[in-house]
Each structure stands twice: as structure tokens, then as C-alpha cells.
């Protein structure tokens, strides 16, 4: 009996949703269609960590343990896949270290969570027939992504929580949503702290229209935050006094000493293990078109922040799962099962940015929304209630 190995690398929003959809809908359809040739399908999910992290809520998690408990931010990935038989599903806790496109094998390296996991140690290699890349992107700070150990991210969050009550000065680097949200959360809970936000550009929230970025700046200033444009942090080192020395890239190369420094700057795609020929100039996975989500070579697909098509928003994940799985179904059945479901990417302005717990700024599908709407959708609890559903694939119960 032939076994077709479908491998999904990455177990955050994109990888979890894709894995659940394939297991619930695509694989059963394929096995029904291939009964005559006795082909079976098995999905392997490779994750560097044992836990899913709801990084969307990091700006509030890091401020205080009393606002949202970290137990709601981290959930075991295995819990969401208990209903699938071992003959169909396998979870591997390990990091994809390298990939050989000729032999279609992935070299796996143990992570800290590999050793702490109750599951078996990861194999040294995993073979694939179909590969879905959902490895996402990482930041330099463990506050925003899990660096092979969810305990390290928990430790970073707790360290920040502990430092804030006694801090007198805080520097936040990054004028995107993470930086704006973090500055707003800290200023709301600790109005006595002297907070500076470095935007690095000529305005805040450059993916939104200038008027919305200006509104965010006004709300931050009302909370006492000083916003500095056009200046970036080059490096940060610990100071002998227990604070942090931050070197700035302004004309004078100033050094700012603060009690607490938070790096909320940009992300980089997790693609170091992939062949260079598979990547764009900026190291994202090539997607040959934005309707089928086929990757750089046949049998390889990409979804989410790691993919070349993505604009970096949540809609580029949620709206892409069904189209990607429809493409996989058509490709593996050679067009005998299913039908094409083109991915229709939303290019209208959509982003919600809380500025503290009472509201914020944003736009939905090109419509600027009032602060109350931002509060109702995101600022109230940073959508932490959706975490169990992400791990359990609740959005993809129906095909």
C-alpha cells in the first residue's frame, strides 16, 4: 500500500489552519478518490515548539500578569489534534534545519521543546511527497515569536512585567502596530513612566493612510508618550546600572540609557533552511501566482507570512487556507476531485491598532473605523478568546 506523505512545516496560525483543513477535508476526499490504487495519505506537522503562541496579544501580555494570564496566550499544539488517528497524523517537535529538493527530505534538528516534549524525540530526517511551507516570520526579540522554546518567550514576557513597575524610562523601537500598541499599553497602565517611541520612518503605521498614523500619534501623546520619527535603534547593550544603553542612528550617534528597552521592529521570514532558488530577493518563498498558491516547484506550496504573495495581514492567512487546500486536492487527484478555488487577496486597507485598552485606530476594507470599533474587535482583550479555536481549527470544521 503506497503512502503519500504530506508535510506541513510551521504550527502557528497558517500551519494549524492548513493542517486541520487537510486532515478533515482534503485527505478524506483523496482517499475516497484513490481507493482503487490503495494510496493512503498521512500528514506530518513539524513544529519547533510544543505550544502555539497568540503573539497578537503580546503588547498586553508583556505589561502585567493581571490583565490577561499567560495560560491563555500559550496552548499545547498536540491538544488540537487528539481526534486524528496516528495512521493519518503525526506531530514532530523539532526545527527544519535543511532541505534536499532532490531526495525530498527535510533534516530535523532538536529544539529545547523537543527535549521537554512528552512525545518521542524527532527523527533526523522526514521525507515528503507534498510540502506546505507555513514557517512564518521571526523577530529579534522573543517577545513576538517563539525561538525554539516557548519557555523563553514566557520568560521574556515575565521579565518585562517585572521590570515595568519600577522603571522610570522606557524606550520602544518600532513605529508599526507592535510598537504603537506596546507604547500605548505601557502608558495606560504606568502613566508615570517616561516613554519614548522610535518610529524609524517619517510617520507611524506606514501601511495605513497618513491621517490614521497621525491619529495614533495624537492618542499616544495624550497618554504622555514621546514619539520620535526618523531614528532607529542600532544596538542595545546592558548597562552597569542595570539599565540598557541604546545606540541610535541619528546624525550624532547618540546613546540613550533607559531602564527598559523593548525591540518591536520588523520581522524576517523563516526560510534559512530552504534552497536559495526557492526564495525571492527578500528571502520569502516564491509563489508562482497569487490564486493557486503553488510554490517554487511542483508539489510545494506556501502560505502566510513566509510566502511571497503575503502582505503580512491576518486575511492573507485565513482567506488562503481553503484555496491552498483546493489546489492541493486538484494537484494530487490530477484534477479528478474538487474544483479550483482561486485565492482572492484583499488589497484594501485593513489594520486595527489598539492604543491602550480603551480603543485605538484602524481601517477595515478601506473604511476608517472609530476607536470604539477597535476596542470591540481587538483592544478589549486582543482576541485571546480565539486561541483555543486556532489550535483546534474551528474555522475549518466545514469545507
mmCIF file of C-alpha atoms in Angstrom:
data_model
loop_
_atom_site.group_PDB
_atom_site.id
_atom_site.type_symbol
_atom_site.label_atom_id
_atom_site.label_comp_id
_atom_site.label_asym_id
_atom_site.label_seq_id
_atom_site.Cartn_x
_atom_site.Cartn_y
_atom_site.Cartn_z
ATOM 1 C CA UNK A 1 0.000 0.000 0.000
ATOM 2 C CA UNK A 2 1.521 3.323 -1.096
ATOM 3 C CA UNK A 3 1.698 6.132 1.456
ATOM 4 C CA UNK A 4 1.745 9.718 0.236
ATOM 5 C CA UNK A 5 3.429 11.965 2.809
ATOM 6 C CA UNK A 6 2.063 15.483 3.149
ATOM 7 C CA UNK A 7 4.313 17.601 5.345
ATOM 8 C CA UNK A 8 3.361 20.964 6.830
ATOM 9 C CA UNK A 9 6.227 22.930 8.372
ATOM 10 C CA UNK A 10 5.122 25.525 10.888
ATOM 11 C CA UNK A 11 2.417 25.423 13.552
ATOM 12 C CA UNK A 12 1.259 28.984 14.001
ATOM 13 C CA UNK A 13 -1.896 30.494 12.511
ATOM 14 C CA UNK A 14 -1.233 29.409 8.901
ATOM 15 C CA UNK A 15 0.168 25.951 9.587
ATOM 16 C CA UNK A 16 -2.504 24.959 12.096
ATOM 17 C CA UNK A 17 -5.387 26.046 9.903
ATOM 18 C CA UNK A 18 -3.939 24.303 6.848
ATOM 19 C CA UNK A 19 -3.214 21.071 8.725
ATOM 20 C CA UNK A 20 -6.741 20.866 10.120
ATOM 21 C CA UNK A 21 -8.354 21.533 6.752
ATOM 22 C CA UNK A 22 -6.230 18.913 5.001
ATOM 23 C CA UNK A 23 -6.982 16.321 7.687
ATOM 24 C CA UNK A 24 -10.715 16.991 7.809
ATOM 25 C CA UNK A 25 -11.498 17.539 4.156
ATOM 26 C CA UNK A 26 -8.671 17.101 1.654
ATOM 27 C CA UNK A 27 -7.243 13.753 2.759
ATOM 28 C CA UNK A 28 -10.666 12.031 3.107
ATOM 29 C CA UNK A 29 -11.577 13.248 -0.406
ATOM 30 C CA UNK A 30 -8.283 11.972 -1.804
ATOM 31 C CA UNK A 31 -8.555 8.566 -0.163
ATOM 32 C CA UNK A 32 -12.085 8.136 -1.476
ATOM 33 C CA UNK A 33 -10.898 9.027 -4.970
ATOM 34 C CA UNK A 34 -7.873 6.700 -4.861
ATOM 35 C CA UNK A 35 -9.478 3.605 -3.328
ATOM 36 C CA UNK A 36 -8.734 1.633 -6.488
ATOM 37 C CA UNK A 37 -4.956 2.106 -6.259
ATOM 38 C CA UNK A 38 -4.823 1.725 -2.443
ATOM 39 C CA UNK A 39 -2.974 5.009 -1.867
ATOM 40 C CA UNK A 40 -3.171 6.336 1.667
ATOM 41 C CA UNK A 41 -2.246 9.798 2.857
ATOM 42 C CA UNK A 42 -0.514 10.855 6.044
ATOM 43 C CA UNK A 43 0.046 14.387 7.284
ATOM 44 C CA UNK A 44 3.103 15.285 9.349
ATOM 45 C CA UNK A 45 3.156 18.631 11.140
ATOM 46 C CA UNK A 46 6.641 19.884 12.057
ATOM 47 C CA UNK A 47 6.814 22.496 14.801
ATOM 48 C CA UNK A 48 9.862 23.909 16.571
ATOM 49 C CA UNK A 49 7.787 24.355 19.722
ATOM 50 C CA UNK A 50 5.216 22.403 21.676
ATOM 51 C CA UNK A 51 2.952 25.417 22.133
ATOM 52 C CA UNK A 52 1.012 27.813 19.945
ATOM 53 C CA UNK A 53 1.635 31.451 20.918
ATOM 54 C CA UNK A 54 -1.014 34.099 20.331
ATOM 55 C CA UNK A 55 1.552 36.772 19.528
ATOM 56 C CA UNK A 56 -1.155 39.233 18.525
ATOM 57 C CA UNK A 57 -1.717 39.881 22.232
ATOM 58 C CA UNK A 58 1.942 40.371 23.163
ATOM 59 C CA UNK A 59 1.628 44.157 23.761
ATOM 60 C CA UNK A 60 -0.811 43.448 26.592
ATOM 61 C CA UNK A 61 0.748 40.219 27.837
ATOM 62 C CA UNK A 62 4.066 41.949 28.491
ATOM 63 C CA UNK A 63 2.590 44.771 30.578
ATOM 64 C CA UNK A 64 1.103 42.906 33.534
ATOM 65 C CA UNK A 65 0.198 39.359 34.593
ATOM 66 C CA UNK A 66 -3.097 40.689 35.937
ATOM 67 C CA UNK A 67 -4.573 41.764 32.588
ATOM 68 C CA UNK A 68 -4.506 38.507 30.597
ATOM 69 C CA UNK A 69 -2.944 35.378 32.151
ATOM 70 C CA UNK A 70 -0.218 33.800 30.042
ATOM 71 C CA UNK A 71 -2.057 30.477 30.254
ATOM 72 C CA UNK A 72 -4.464 31.949 27.726
ATOM 73 C CA UNK A 73 -1.654 33.028 25.407
ATOM 74 C CA UNK A 74 0.043 29.626 25.074
ATOM 75 C CA UNK A 75 -1.747 26.367 24.311
ATOM 76 C CA UNK A 76 -0.254 22.906 23.585
ATOM 77 C CA UNK A 77 -0.432 22.179 19.869
ATOM 78 C CA UNK A 78 -0.988 18.460 20.437
ATOM 79 C CA UNK A 79 -4.285 19.163 22.203
ATOM 80 C CA UNK A 80 -5.839 20.353 18.956
ATOM 81 C CA UNK A 81 -5.016 17.153 17.060
ATOM 82 C CA UNK A 82 -6.049 14.433 19.503
ATOM 83 C CA UNK A 83 -9.040 13.390 17.410
ATOM 84 C CA UNK A 84 -6.939 12.280 14.422
ATOM 85 C CA UNK A 85 -5.638 8.687 14.266
ATOM 86 C CA UNK A 86 -1.891 8.017 14.280
ATOM 87 C CA UNK A 87 -2.238 6.420 10.852
ATOM 88 C CA UNK A 88 -3.248 9.809 9.442
ATOM 89 C CA UNK A 89 -1.421 12.379 11.587
ATOM 90 C CA UNK A 90 1.986 12.792 13.192
ATOM 91 C CA UNK A 91 3.329 15.773 15.169
ATOM 92 C CA UNK A 92 7.091 16.282 15.231
ATOM 93 C CA UNK A 93 8.636 18.752 17.672
ATOM 94 C CA UNK A 94 11.826 19.892 16.004
ATOM 95 C CA UNK A 95 13.278 22.521 13.703
ATOM 96 C CA UNK A 96 13.614 22.139 9.948
ATOM 97 C CA UNK A 97 17.365 22.608 9.565
ATOM 98 C CA UNK A 98 17.890 21.952 5.851
ATOM 99 C CA UNK A 99 16.016 20.584 2.852
ATOM 100 C CA UNK A 100 17.173 18.443 -0.055
ATOM 101 C CA UNK A 101 14.862 19.016 -3.032
ATOM 102 C CA UNK A 102 16.365 16.090 -4.965
ATOM 103 C CA UNK A 103 15.642 13.442 -2.345
ATOM 104 C CA UNK A 104 12.648 15.389 -0.990
ATOM 105 C CA UNK A 105 13.850 15.103 2.578
ATOM 106 C CA UNK A 106 13.984 17.579 5.449
ATOM 107 C CA UNK A 107 16.746 17.443 8.054
ATOM 108 C CA UNK A 108 15.351 17.942 11.556
ATOM 109 C CA UNK A 109 17.261 19.497 14.447
ATOM 110 C CA UNK A 110 16.179 19.180 18.066
ATOM 111 C CA UNK A 111 14.999 22.319 19.854
ATOM 112 C CA UNK A 112 14.669 22.960 23.572
ATOM 113 C CA UNK A 113 10.995 21.997 23.307
ATOM 114 C CA UNK A 114 11.999 18.713 21.655
ATOM 115 C CA UNK A 115 13.596 17.659 24.930
ATOM 116 C CA UNK A 116 10.765 18.931 27.117
ATOM 117 C CA UNK A 117 8.071 17.348 24.942
ATOM 118 C CA UNK A 118 6.334 14.188 26.125
ATOM 119 C CA UNK A 119 6.351 12.886 22.561
ATOM 120 C CA UNK A 120 9.121 10.802 21.034
ATOM 121 C CA UNK A 121 12.380 12.509 20.001
ATOM 122 C CA UNK A 122 12.209 13.888 16.450
ATOM 123 C CA UNK A 123 13.647 11.822 13.607
ATOM 124 C CA UNK A 124 16.794 13.100 11.932
ATOM 125 C CA UNK A 125 15.038 13.372 8.562
ATOM 126 C CA UNK A 126 11.478 13.497 7.253
ATOM 127 C CA UNK A 127 10.521 12.585 3.700
ATOM 128 C CA UNK A 128 7.791 14.417 1.838
ATOM 129 C CA UNK A 129 5.788 13.965 -1.350
ATOM 130 C CA UNK A 130 3.826 17.166 -0.867
ATOM 131 C CA UNK A 131 5.237 20.066 1.135
ATOM 132 C CA UNK A 132 3.441 23.069 2.594
ATOM 133 C CA UNK A 133 5.625 25.844 3.970
ATOM 134 C CA UNK A 134 3.967 27.779 6.788
ATOM 135 C CA UNK A 135 7.037 28.713 8.818
ATOM 136 C CA UNK A 136 6.051 32.346 9.252
ATOM 137 C CA UNK A 137 8.479 35.052 10.282
ATOM 138 C CA UNK A 138 10.541 35.853 13.376
ATOM 139 C CA UNK A 139 11.651 38.961 15.218
ATOM 140 C CA UNK A 140 14.866 39.610 17.095
ATOM 141 C CA UNK A 141 13.028 39.775 20.413
ATOM 142 C CA UNK A 142 11.466 36.623 21.907
ATOM 143 C CA UNK A 143 8.505 38.757 22.961
ATOM 144 C CA UNK A 144 6.995 38.483 19.491
ATOM 145 C CA UNK A 145 7.871 34.934 18.367
ATOM 146 C CA UNK A 146 8.979 31.644 19.894
ATOM 147 C CA UNK A 147 12.712 30.955 19.317
ATOM 148 C CA UNK A 148 12.514 27.151 19.639
ATOM 149 C CA UNK A 149 11.305 27.327 23.231
ATOM 150 C CA UNK A 150 8.006 28.736 24.404
ATOM 151 C CA UNK A 151 9.533 28.941 27.895
ATOM 152 C CA UNK A 152 11.989 31.550 26.608
ATOM 153 C CA UNK A 153 9.137 33.712 25.355
ATOM 154 C CA UNK A 154 7.261 33.272 28.637
ATOM 155 C CA UNK A 155 10.432 34.256 30.487
ATOM 156 C CA UNK A 156 10.839 37.390 28.339
ATOM 157 C CA UNK A 157 7.230 38.403 28.956
ATOM 158 C CA UNK A 158 7.546 37.871 32.707
ATOM 159 C CA UNK A 159 10.833 39.759 32.819
ATOM 160 C CA UNK A 160 9.193 42.763 31.172
ATOM 161 C CA UNK A 161 6.209 42.527 33.510
ATOM 162 C CA UNK A 162 8.578 42.560 36.498
ATOM 163 C CA UNK A 163 10.654 45.480 35.227
ATOM 164 C CA UNK A 164 7.829 47.903 34.447
ATOM 165 C CA UNK A 165 6.564 48.717 37.974
ATOM 166 C CA UNK A 166 9.943 50.188 38.970
ATOM 167 C CA UNK A 167 11.001 51.588 35.591
ATOM 168 C CA UNK A 168 11.272 55.335 35.172
ATOM 169 C CA UNK A 169 12.272 55.356 31.494
ATOM 170 C CA UNK A 170 11.220 53.036 28.658
ATOM 171 C CA UNK A 171 12.313 53.103 25.022
ATOM 172 C CA UNK A 172 10.215 51.249 22.455
ATOM 173 C CA UNK A 173 11.734 50.802 18.982
ATOM 174 C CA UNK A 174 9.336 50.315 16.083
ATOM 175 C CA UNK A 175 6.627 52.502 14.600
ATOM 176 C CA UNK A 176 4.448 49.662 13.353
ATOM 177 C CA UNK A 177 1.473 48.116 15.166
ATOM 178 C CA UNK A 178 3.582 46.244 17.749
ATOM 179 C CA UNK A 179 5.473 49.376 18.778
ATOM 180 C CA UNK A 180 2.416 51.627 18.860
ATOM 181 C CA UNK A 181 0.366 49.079 20.783
ATOM 182 C CA UNK A 182 3.156 48.409 23.283
ATOM 183 C CA UNK A 183 3.750 52.088 23.989
ATOM 184 C CA UNK A 184 0.021 52.622 24.430
ATOM 185 C CA UNK A 185 -0.389 49.685 26.803
ATOM 186 C CA UNK A 186 2.538 50.730 28.995
ATOM 187 C CA UNK A 187 1.483 54.369 29.103
ATOM 188 C CA UNK A 188 -2.073 53.426 30.044
ATOM 189 C CA UNK A 189 -1.045 51.272 32.999
ATOM 190 C CA UNK A 190 2.050 53.227 34.066
ATOM 191 C CA UNK A 191 1.392 56.923 33.316
ATOM 192 C CA UNK A 192 4.339 57.952 35.487
ATOM 193 C CA UNK A 193 6.919 56.304 33.189
ATOM 194 C CA UNK A 194 8.803 58.451 30.664
ATOM 195 C CA UNK A 195 8.147 56.548 27.414
ATOM 196 C CA UNK A 196 9.787 57.221 24.059
ATOM 197 C CA UNK A 197 8.713 55.534 20.822
ATOM 198 C CA UNK A 198 11.148 55.492 17.879
ATOM 199 C CA UNK A 199 9.266 55.152 14.598
ATOM 200 C CA UNK A 200 12.262 54.843 12.264
ATOM 201 C CA UNK A 201 10.170 56.396 9.475
ATOM 202 C CA UNK A 202 8.604 59.792 8.888
ATOM 203 C CA UNK A 203 5.313 58.686 10.469
ATOM 204 C CA UNK A 204 3.653 55.879 12.408
ATOM 205 C CA UNK A 205 1.806 52.910 10.885
ATOM 206 C CA UNK A 206 3.049 53.273 7.327
ATOM 207 C CA UNK A 207 0.667 50.605 5.995
ATOM 208 C CA UNK A 208 -2.254 52.860 6.863
ATOM 209 C CA UNK A 209 -3.098 56.265 5.397
ATOM 210 C CA UNK A 210 -1.163 59.156 6.975
ATOM 211 C CA UNK A 211 -4.227 60.530 8.763
ATOM 212 C CA UNK A 212 -4.664 57.313 10.730
ATOM 213 C CA UNK A 213 -0.999 57.226 11.707
ATOM 214 C CA UNK A 214 -1.315 60.841 12.833
ATOM 215 C CA UNK A 215 -4.351 59.930 14.925
ATOM 216 C CA UNK A 216 -2.371 57.160 16.614
ATOM 217 C CA UNK A 217 0.410 59.623 17.381
ATOM 218 C CA UNK A 218 -2.074 62.061 18.897
ATOM 219 C CA UNK A 219 -3.527 59.337 21.108
ATOM 220 C CA UNK A 220 -0.055 58.319 22.259
ATOM 221 C CA UNK A 221 0.888 61.906 23.009
ATOM 222 C CA UNK A 222 -2.306 62.272 25.045
ATOM 223 C CA UNK A 223 -1.030 59.335 27.123
ATOM 224 C CA UNK A 224 2.311 61.082 27.615
ATOM 225 C CA UNK A 225 4.367 59.129 25.057
ATOM 226 C CA UNK A 226 7.115 60.985 23.190
ATOM 227 C CA UNK A 227 7.227 59.943 19.527
ATOM 228 C CA UNK A 228 10.484 60.417 17.612
ATOM 229 C CA UNK A 229 10.470 59.952 13.834
ATOM 230 C CA UNK A 230 13.322 59.067 11.511
ATOM 231 C CA UNK A 231 15.502 57.498 14.200
ATOM 232 C CA UNK A 232 16.249 53.801 14.666
ATOM 233 C CA UNK A 233 17.984 51.819 17.374
ATOM 234 C CA UNK A 234 21.216 50.301 16.046
ATOM 235 C CA UNK A 235 22.099 48.117 19.014
ATOM 236 C CA UNK A 236 21.317 47.727 22.680
ATOM 237 C CA UNK A 237 23.589 46.516 25.481
ATOM 238 C CA UNK A 238 23.153 46.091 29.210
ATOM 239 C CA UNK A 239 24.358 48.978 31.362
ATOM 240 C CA UNK A 240 26.310 48.534 34.591
ATOM 241 C CA UNK A 241 23.487 50.220 36.460
ATOM 242 C CA UNK A 242 21.048 47.529 35.355
ATOM 243 C CA UNK A 243 19.516 49.530 32.531
ATOM 244 C CA UNK A 244 20.129 49.391 28.787
ATOM 245 C CA UNK A 245 22.343 51.537 26.562
ATOM 246 C CA UNK A 246 20.740 52.024 23.155
ATOM 247 C CA UNK A 247 22.793 53.407 20.271
ATOM 248 C CA UNK A 248 20.699 55.487 17.870
ATOM 249 C CA UNK A 249 21.272 56.041 14.164
ATOM 250 C CA UNK A 250 20.780 59.803 14.237
ATOM 251 C CA UNK A 251 23.453 62.178 12.968
ATOM 252 C CA UNK A 252 25.212 62.346 16.315
ATOM 253 C CA UNK A 253 25.087 58.611 17.040
ATOM 254 C CA UNK A 254 23.528 59.364 20.409
ATOM 255 C CA UNK A 255 23.416 56.784 23.176
ATOM 256 C CA UNK A 256 20.217 56.692 25.202
ATOM 257 C CA UNK A 257 20.282 54.977 28.604
ATOM 258 C CA UNK A 258 16.909 53.660 29.744
ATOM 259 C CA UNK A 259 15.585 51.377 32.431
ATOM 260 C CA UNK A 260 13.838 49.177 29.893
ATOM 261 C CA UNK A 261 14.280 48.755 26.134
ATOM 262 C CA UNK A 262 11.690 46.932 24.015
ATOM 263 C CA UNK A 263 12.542 45.986 20.446
ATOM 264 C CA UNK A 264 9.321 45.955 18.408
ATOM 265 C CA UNK A 265 10.941 46.306 14.994
ATOM 266 C CA UNK A 266 10.401 44.293 11.827
ATOM 267 C CA UNK A 267 10.352 40.582 11.100
ATOM 268 C CA UNK A 268 12.297 38.241 8.821
ATOM 269 C CA UNK A 269 10.960 35.132 7.076
ATOM 270 C CA UNK A 270 11.914 31.733 8.477
ATOM 271 C CA UNK A 271 13.453 30.391 5.292
ATOM 272 C CA UNK A 272 17.153 29.852 6.106
ATOM 273 C CA UNK A 273 16.761 26.080 5.641
ATOM 274 C CA UNK A 274 15.368 26.327 2.111
ATOM 275 C CA UNK A 275 17.217 26.304 -1.239
ATOM 276 C CA UNK A 276 18.053 29.811 -2.415
ATOM 277 C CA UNK A 277 16.398 29.081 -5.750
ATOM 278 C CA UNK A 278 13.083 28.820 -3.921
ATOM 279 C CA UNK A 279 13.280 32.323 -2.472
ATOM 280 C CA UNK A 280 12.634 35.886 -3.568
ATOM 281 C CA UNK A 281 15.261 38.606 -3.242
ATOM 282 C CA UNK A 282 13.907 39.320 0.246
ATOM 283 C CA UNK A 283 14.039 35.606 1.190
ATOM 284 C CA UNK A 284 10.317 34.908 1.069
ATOM 285 C CA UNK A 285 9.091 31.708 -0.588
ATOM 286 C CA UNK A 286 8.265 32.178 -4.253
ATOM 287 C CA UNK A 287 4.595 31.726 -5.060
ATOM 288 C CA UNK A 288 4.144 31.345 -8.790
ATOM 289 C CA UNK A 289 0.774 33.074 -8.679
ATOM 290 C CA UNK A 290 -1.472 34.503 -6.005
ATOM 291 C CA UNK A 291 -4.527 32.465 -6.944
ATOM 292 C CA UNK A 292 -3.350 28.853 -6.612
ATOM 293 C CA UNK A 293 -0.567 29.492 -4.030
ATOM 294 C CA UNK A 294 1.687 26.957 -5.733
ATOM 295 C CA UNK A 295 5.275 27.370 -4.633
ATOM 296 C CA UNK A 296 8.595 27.460 -6.477
ATOM 297 C CA UNK A 297 8.413 23.839 -7.720
ATOM 298 C CA UNK A 298 5.674 21.275 -8.248
ATOM 299 C CA UNK A 299 4.403 19.718 -5.043
ATOM 300 C CA UNK A 300 5.497 22.647 -2.879
ATOM 301 C CA UNK A 301 3.132 25.317 -1.572
ATOM 302 C CA UNK A 302 3.445 28.334 0.724
ATOM 303 C CA UNK A 303 1.010 30.175 2.960
ATOM 304 C CA UNK A 304 1.126 33.043 5.450
ATOM 305 C CA UNK A 305 3.895 35.434 6.378
ATOM 306 C CA UNK A 306 6.622 33.269 4.821
ATOM 307 C CA UNK A 307 5.043 33.351 1.360
ATOM 308 C CA UNK A 308 5.935 35.805 -1.360
ATOM 309 C CA UNK A 309 2.283 36.658 -2.033
ATOM 310 C CA UNK A 310 1.558 37.755 1.534
ATOM 311 C CA UNK A 311 1.098 41.376 2.533
ATOM 312 C CA UNK A 312 1.523 40.394 6.159
ATOM 313 C CA UNK A 313 -2.072 40.616 7.384
ATOM 314 C CA UNK A 314 -4.341 38.082 9.047
ATOM 315 C CA UNK A 315 -6.589 37.953 5.982
ATOM 316 C CA UNK A 316 -3.670 36.618 3.917
ATOM 317 C CA UNK A 317 -3.732 33.575 6.175
ATOM 318 C CA UNK A 318 -7.412 32.938 6.903
ATOM 319 C CA UNK A 319 -8.573 33.631 3.356
ATOM 320 C CA UNK A 320 -5.794 31.497 1.833
ATOM 321 C CA UNK A 321 -6.343 28.183 3.652
ATOM 322 C CA UNK A 322 -9.263 26.909 1.600
ATOM 323 C CA UNK A 323 -7.828 27.990 -1.784
ATOM 324 C CA UNK A 324 -4.472 26.371 -0.996
ATOM 325 C CA UNK A 325 -6.091 23.112 0.085
ATOM 326 C CA UNK A 326 -8.292 23.146 -3.024
ATOM 327 C CA UNK A 327 -5.140 23.431 -5.137
ATOM 328 C CA UNK A 328 -3.525 20.518 -3.272
ATOM 329 C CA UNK A 329 -6.634 18.406 -3.824
ATOM 330 C CA UNK A 330 -6.699 19.149 -7.535
ATOM 331 C CA UNK A 331 -2.984 18.537 -7.963
ATOM 332 C CA UNK A 332 -2.904 15.218 -6.093
ATOM 333 C CA UNK A 333 -6.060 13.908 -7.741
ATOM 334 C CA UNK A 334 -4.860 15.124 -11.141
ATOM 335 C CA UNK A 335 -7.987 17.214 -11.492
ATOM 336 C CA UNK A 336 -10.397 14.332 -10.821
ATOM 337 C CA UNK A 337 -11.615 15.659 -7.467
ATOM 338 C CA UNK A 338 -12.698 19.101 -6.367
ATOM 339 C CA UNK A 339 -12.539 22.335 -8.260
ATOM 340 C CA UNK A 340 -10.307 25.348 -8.376
ATOM 341 C CA UNK A 341 -10.907 27.912 -5.642
ATOM 342 C CA UNK A 342 -8.792 30.942 -6.559
ATOM 343 C CA UNK A 343 -7.370 32.943 -3.690
ATOM 344 C CA UNK A 344 -8.730 36.467 -3.878
ATOM 345 C CA UNK A 345 -6.336 38.656 -1.992
ATOM 346 C CA UNK A 346 -7.746 41.668 -0.231
ATOM 347 C CA UNK A 347 -5.608 44.685 -1.062
ATOM 348 C CA UNK A 348 -7.826 47.248 0.635
ATOM 349 C CA UNK A 349 -6.542 48.999 3.735
ATOM 350 C CA UNK A 350 -7.222 46.734 6.730
ATOM 351 C CA UNK A 351 -5.474 47.020 10.079
ATOM 352 C CA UNK A 352 -6.654 47.590 13.645
ATOM 353 C CA UNK A 353 -4.187 49.083 16.115
ATOM 354 C CA UNK A 354 -5.147 49.496 19.777
ATOM 355 C CA UNK A 355 -3.618 52.459 21.597
ATOM 356 C CA UNK A 356 -4.275 51.331 25.131
ATOM 357 C CA UNK A 357 -7.173 49.247 26.475
ATOM 358 C CA UNK A 358 -9.939 51.722 25.615
ATOM 359 C CA UNK A 359 -9.645 51.855 21.825
ATOM 360 C CA UNK A 360 -7.283 52.849 19.056
ATOM 361 C CA UNK A 361 -7.157 53.494 15.334
ATOM 362 C CA UNK A 362 -7.623 51.485 12.186
ATOM 363 C CA UNK A 363 -9.328 50.678 8.942
ATOM 364 C CA UNK A 364 -11.444 47.766 7.726
ATOM 365 C CA UNK A 365 -11.610 47.095 3.992
ATOM 366 C CA UNK A 366 -10.747 50.683 3.228
ATOM 367 C CA UNK A 367 -13.138 52.236 5.744
ATOM 368 C CA UNK A 368 -11.613 54.167 8.605
ATOM 369 C CA UNK A 369 -13.204 52.938 11.835
ATOM 370 C CA UNK A 370 -13.796 54.775 15.116
ATOM 371 C CA UNK A 371 -11.945 53.956 18.319
ATOM 372 C CA UNK A 372 -14.965 52.113 19.716
ATOM 373 C CA UNK A 373 -14.836 49.583 16.872
ATOM 374 C CA UNK A 374 -11.128 48.969 17.526
ATOM 375 C CA UNK A 375 -11.975 48.366 21.171
ATOM 376 C CA UNK A 376 -14.803 45.964 20.377
ATOM 377 C CA UNK A 377 -12.781 43.842 17.951
ATOM 378 C CA UNK A 378 -9.243 43.941 19.322
ATOM 379 C CA UNK A 379 -8.398 46.352 22.108
ATOM 380 C CA UNK A 380 -10.780 44.826 24.635
ATOM 381 C CA UNK A 381 -8.860 41.549 25.018
ATOM 382 C CA UNK A 382 -6.608 41.248 21.938
ATOM 383 C CA UNK A 383 -8.865 38.435 20.691
ATOM 384 C CA UNK A 384 -7.438 35.973 23.210
ATOM 385 C CA UNK A 385 -10.735 34.104 23.175
ATOM 386 C CA UNK A 386 -9.943 32.833 19.683
ATOM 387 C CA UNK A 387 -6.824 30.914 20.786
ATOM 388 C CA UNK A 388 -8.498 27.546 21.521
ATOM 389 C CA UNK A 389 -10.239 27.768 18.157
ATOM 390 C CA UNK A 390 -6.972 28.401 16.327
ATOM 391 C CA UNK A 391 -5.344 25.355 17.900
ATOM 392 C CA UNK A 392 -8.453 23.258 17.283
ATOM 393 C CA UNK A 393 -9.039 24.504 13.733
ATOM 394 C CA UNK A 394 -12.576 25.694 14.497
ATOM 395 C CA UNK A 395 -12.733 27.966 11.421
ATOM 396 C CA UNK A 396 -12.277 24.955 9.169
ATOM 397 C CA UNK A 397 -14.798 22.462 10.509
ATOM 398 C CA UNK A 398 -16.765 22.977 7.314
ATOM 399 C CA UNK A 399 -15.161 22.650 3.894
#
